[in-house]
Amino acid sequence: GAVVSQHPSRVICKSGTSVKIECRSLDFQATTMFWYRQFPKQSLMLMATSNEGSKATYEQGVEKDKFLINHASLTLSTLTVTSAHPEDSSFYICSAGSTTEAFFGQGTRLTVV
Amino acid sequence: AQSVTQLGSHVSVSEGALVLLRCNYSSSVPPYLFWYVQYPNQGLQLLLKYTTGATLVKGINGFEAEFKKSETSFHLTKPSAHMSDAAEYFCAVSERNNNDMRFGAGTRLTVKP
């Protein structure tokens, strides 16, 4: 099946710094990618829809200036957490695919200290 | 918008016993339904999906689910639990022509020896 690669798998950063997470579709082109956030023992919450060549669509309550999404090519979307704070610590997961099947990255565990 | 409810945040069964994880959905149009499994600190792995056709869907690792439109349900079952089945399970729904996938809160399955 199709593969979505997410990098890094783990990152620890200091409060106030920015962190970039990459999501790549390795063997298919993805005009749309999705970014999810998962708090411990909770479900995945859709943060935003990343659209190649255009602005991302953010879900209600998600700060677009804090979570910057760039989808510059058909195989790469990036999520940048700007001015990170401890409350941003979470598990971030991207996905790409179609309505009949979504392929998920392995996730990124972000810890802000 | 579509939504999913998973009944029971935690299910515990004995090894060899029947596994039943419940999922009910809400959708204004015919849905696509999915079950994913997540192991600690990992992404999601697709177990099975329903799009069209046969309402009883067989997936990997011996799991199956039945789409019941009249009950708006898509419960996941496995006849005999194995220790390796212990994980978090998520039910998800998307709507046709819509890449937006919504997840249930998840059910943690514990398998006792």
Coordinates of C-alpha atoms in Angstrom, one line a residue:
Chain A
G1 CA 0.0 0.0 0.0
A2 CA 0.9 3.6 -0.2
V3 CA 3.3 5.0 2.3
V4 CA 3.3 8.3 4.2
S5 CA 6.5 9.2 6.0
Q6 CA 6.5 11.6 8.9
H7 CA 9.7 13.2 10.3
P8 CA 10.9 13.5 13.0
S9 CA 9.3 10.8 15.1
R10 CA 10.2 12.6 18.3
V11 CA 11.3 16.1 19.1
I12 CA 12.0 18.0 22.3
C13 CA 12.2 21.7 22.1
K14 CA 12.5 24.7 24.5
S15 CA 9.5 26.9 25.1
G16 CA 9.4 29.8 22.7
T17 CA 11.1 28.0 19.9
S18 CA 9.6 26.7 16.6
V19 CA 9.4 23.2 15.4
K20 CA 8.8 21.9 11.9
I21 CA 7.3 18.5 11.2
E22 CA 7.4 17.0 7.7
C23 CA 4.9 14.7 6.0
R24 CA 5.8 13.0 2.8
S25 CA 3.8 10.8 0.5
L26 CA 6.5 8.4 -0.8
D27 CA 4.9 6.7 -3.7
F28 CA 1.9 8.8 -4.7
Q29 CA 0.9 12.4 -5.2
A30 CA -1.2 14.0 -2.6
T31 CA -3.0 17.2 -3.4
T32 CA -4.6 17.1 0.0
M33 CA -3.0 16.1 3.3
F34 CA -4.5 16.2 6.8
W35 CA -2.9 17.1 10.1
Y36 CA -4.2 15.6 13.3
R37 CA -3.4 16.2 17.0
Q38 CA -3.8 13.5 19.6
F39 CA -3.6 14.2 23.3
P40 CA -2.8 11.2 25.7
K41 CA -5.5 8.7 25.9
Q42 CA -7.7 10.7 23.5
S43 CA -8.8 10.5 19.9
L44 CA -7.3 12.2 16.9
M45 CA -8.6 15.7 16.3
L46 CA -8.4 17.2 12.8
M47 CA -6.4 20.4 13.0
A48 CA -6.3 21.4 9.3
T49 CA -6.5 20.3 5.7
S50 CA -3.4 21.0 3.7
N51 CA -3.9 21.8 0.1
E52 CA -1.1 21.8 -2.5
G53 CA -0.5 25.2 -3.9
S54 CA -3.0 27.0 -1.7
K55 CA -3.8 28.0 1.8
A56 CA -4.6 25.4 4.4
T57 CA -8.1 25.1 5.8
Y58 CA -8.1 25.2 9.6
E59 CA -10.6 23.6 11.9
Q60 CA -12.5 25.9 14.3
G61 CA -10.4 26.7 17.3
V62 CA -7.0 26.0 15.7
E63 CA -4.7 29.0 15.6
K64 CA -3.5 29.4 12.0
D65 CA -0.7 31.7 13.1
K66 CA 0.6 29.2 15.6
F67 CA 0.3 26.1 13.4
L68 CA 1.7 27.1 10.0
I69 CA 1.1 24.7 7.2
N70 CA 2.9 24.7 3.9
H71 CA 2.1 22.3 1.1
A72 CA 4.5 23.3 -1.5
S73 CA 4.6 20.2 -3.6
L74 CA 2.4 17.1 -4.3
T75 CA 4.5 15.0 -2.0
L76 CA 5.3 17.2 0.9
S77 CA 3.4 19.1 3.6
T78 CA 5.0 20.7 6.6
L79 CA 3.5 21.7 10.0
T80 CA 5.4 24.3 11.9
V81 CA 4.5 24.9 15.5
T82 CA 5.6 28.5 16.2
S83 CA 6.6 29.8 19.6
A84 CA 5.9 26.5 21.2
H85 CA 4.6 26.2 24.7
P86 CA 4.3 23.2 27.0
E87 CA 0.6 23.0 26.2
D88 CA 1.5 22.3 22.6
S89 CA 3.1 19.0 23.7
S90 CA 1.2 16.3 21.9
F91 CA 1.3 13.6 19.3
Y92 CA 0.9 15.0 15.8
I93 CA -0.1 12.7 12.9
C94 CA -0.5 13.5 9.2
S95 CA -2.4 11.5 6.6
A96 CA -2.9 11.5 2.9
G97 CA -5.0 9.5 0.5
S98 CA -8.5 9.4 -0.9
T99 CA -12.0 9.1 0.5
T100 CA -11.8 5.4 0.4
E101 CA -8.5 5.0 2.1
A102 CA -6.2 7.3 4.2
F103 CA -2.6 6.5 4.9
F104 CA -1.1 7.8 8.1
G105 CA 2.4 8.8 9.0
Q106 CA 3.9 7.3 12.0
G107 CA 3.4 10.4 14.1
T108 CA 5.6 12.9 15.8
R109 CA 5.8 13.1 19.6
L110 CA 6.4 16.8 20.4
T111 CA 7.5 17.7 23.9
V112 CA 8.0 21.3 24.8
V113 CA 10.0 22.0 28.0
Chain B
A1 CA -21.0 17.0 9.4
Q2 CA -20.3 13.3 10.1
S3 CA -19.4 12.0 13.5
V4 CA -18.6 8.8 15.3
T5 CA -19.4 7.5 18.8
Q6 CA -17.5 4.6 20.3
L7 CA -19.3 3.0 23.2
G8 CA -16.8 2.0 25.9
S9 CA -13.5 3.7 26.3
H10 CA -12.0 0.5 27.7
V11 CA -12.8 -3.1 26.9
S12 CA -11.2 -6.0 28.7
V13 CA -11.4 -9.6 27.5
S14 CA -9.7 -12.9 28.2
E15 CA -7.4 -14.5 25.7
G16 CA -9.6 -16.6 23.4
A17 CA -12.8 -14.7 24.1
L18 CA -14.9 -12.8 21.7
V19 CA -13.9 -9.2 21.0
L20 CA -16.7 -6.7 20.3
L21 CA -16.0 -3.0 19.9
R22 CA -19.0 -0.8 19.3
C23 CA -19.2 2.1 16.9
N24 CA -22.2 4.2 15.8
Y25 CA -22.0 6.9 13.2
S26 CA -23.9 9.9 12.1
S27 CA -23.8 11.0 8.5
S28 CA -26.1 13.0 6.2
V29 CA -25.0 11.0 3.2
P30 CA -23.9 7.3 2.7
P31 CA -20.8 7.0 4.7
Y32 CA -17.4 5.4 4.3
L33 CA -16.5 3.6 7.6
F34 CA -13.1 2.5 8.9
W35 CA -11.5 0.8 11.8
Y36 CA -7.9 1.6 12.7
V37 CA -5.6 0.1 15.3
Q38 CA -2.9 2.1 17.1
Y39 CA -0.1 0.8 19.1
P40 CA 1.7 3.0 21.6
N41 CA 3.6 6.0 20.0
Q42 CA 2.8 4.8 16.5
G43 CA 0.5 5.9 13.7
L44 CA -2.6 4.2 12.7
Q45 CA -3.0 1.0 10.8
L46 CA -6.1 0.3 8.8
L47 CA -7.9 -2.9 9.9
L48 CA -10.8 -2.7 7.5
K49 CA -13.1 -0.4 5.7
Y50 CA -16.6 -0.3 4.2
T51 CA -17.3 1.8 1.2
T52 CA -19.9 0.0 -0.9
G53 CA -21.1 -3.5 -1.6
A54 CA -21.1 -6.3 1.0
T55 CA -22.0 -5.0 4.4
L56 CA -19.9 -7.6 6.2
V57 CA -16.3 -6.6 5.8
K58 CA -13.3 -8.8 6.7
G59 CA -10.1 -7.2 7.7
I60 CA -6.6 -8.1 8.8
N61 CA -5.7 -10.1 11.9
G62 CA -9.1 -11.9 11.9
F63 CA -11.2 -8.8 12.5
E64 CA -14.4 -8.1 10.8
A65 CA -17.2 -5.5 11.0
E66 CA -20.7 -5.3 9.7
F67 CA -22.3 -2.1 8.3
K68 CA -25.9 -1.9 9.6
K69 CA -27.6 1.1 8.0
S70 CA -30.8 0.7 10.1
E71 CA -28.8 0.9 13.3
T72 CA -26.2 3.3 12.0
S73 CA -23.6 1.0 13.4
F74 CA -20.3 -0.5 12.4
H75 CA -19.2 -2.7 15.2
L76 CA -15.9 -4.5 15.1
T77 CA -15.6 -8.2 16.1
K78 CA -13.1 -10.9 16.4
P79 CA -14.0 -14.5 17.4
S80 CA -11.0 -15.2 19.6
A81 CA -8.8 -12.5 21.2
H82 CA -5.0 -12.8 21.1
M83 CA -2.6 -11.1 23.4
S84 CA -1.2 -9.1 20.5
D85 CA -4.6 -7.6 19.9
A86 CA -4.1 -5.3 22.9
A87 CA -4.1 -1.8 21.5
E88 CA -6.2 1.3 20.9
Y89 CA -8.9 1.0 18.3
F90 CA -10.5 3.9 16.4
C91 CA -13.6 3.9 14.4
A92 CA -13.8 6.6 11.7
V93 CA -16.2 8.0 9.1
S94 CA -15.8 10.0 6.0
E95 CA -18.4 11.1 3.5
R96 CA -18.2 10.4 -0.2
N97 CA -16.4 13.1 -2.2
N98 CA -15.1 14.4 1.1
N99 CA -11.6 13.6 2.3
D100 CA -12.5 14.8 5.8
M101 CA -12.2 11.9 8.2
R102 CA -13.7 12.0 11.7
F103 CA -12.6 9.7 14.4
G104 CA -14.3 8.3 17.5
A105 CA -12.8 8.7 20.9
G106 CA -11.2 5.3 20.7
T107 CA -11.5 2.1 22.7
R108 CA -8.6 0.6 24.5
L109 CA -8.6 -3.2 24.3
T110 CA -6.9 -5.2 27.0
V111 CA -6.4 -8.9 26.7
K112 CA -6.0 -10.9 29.8
P113 CA -4.0 -14.2 29.8

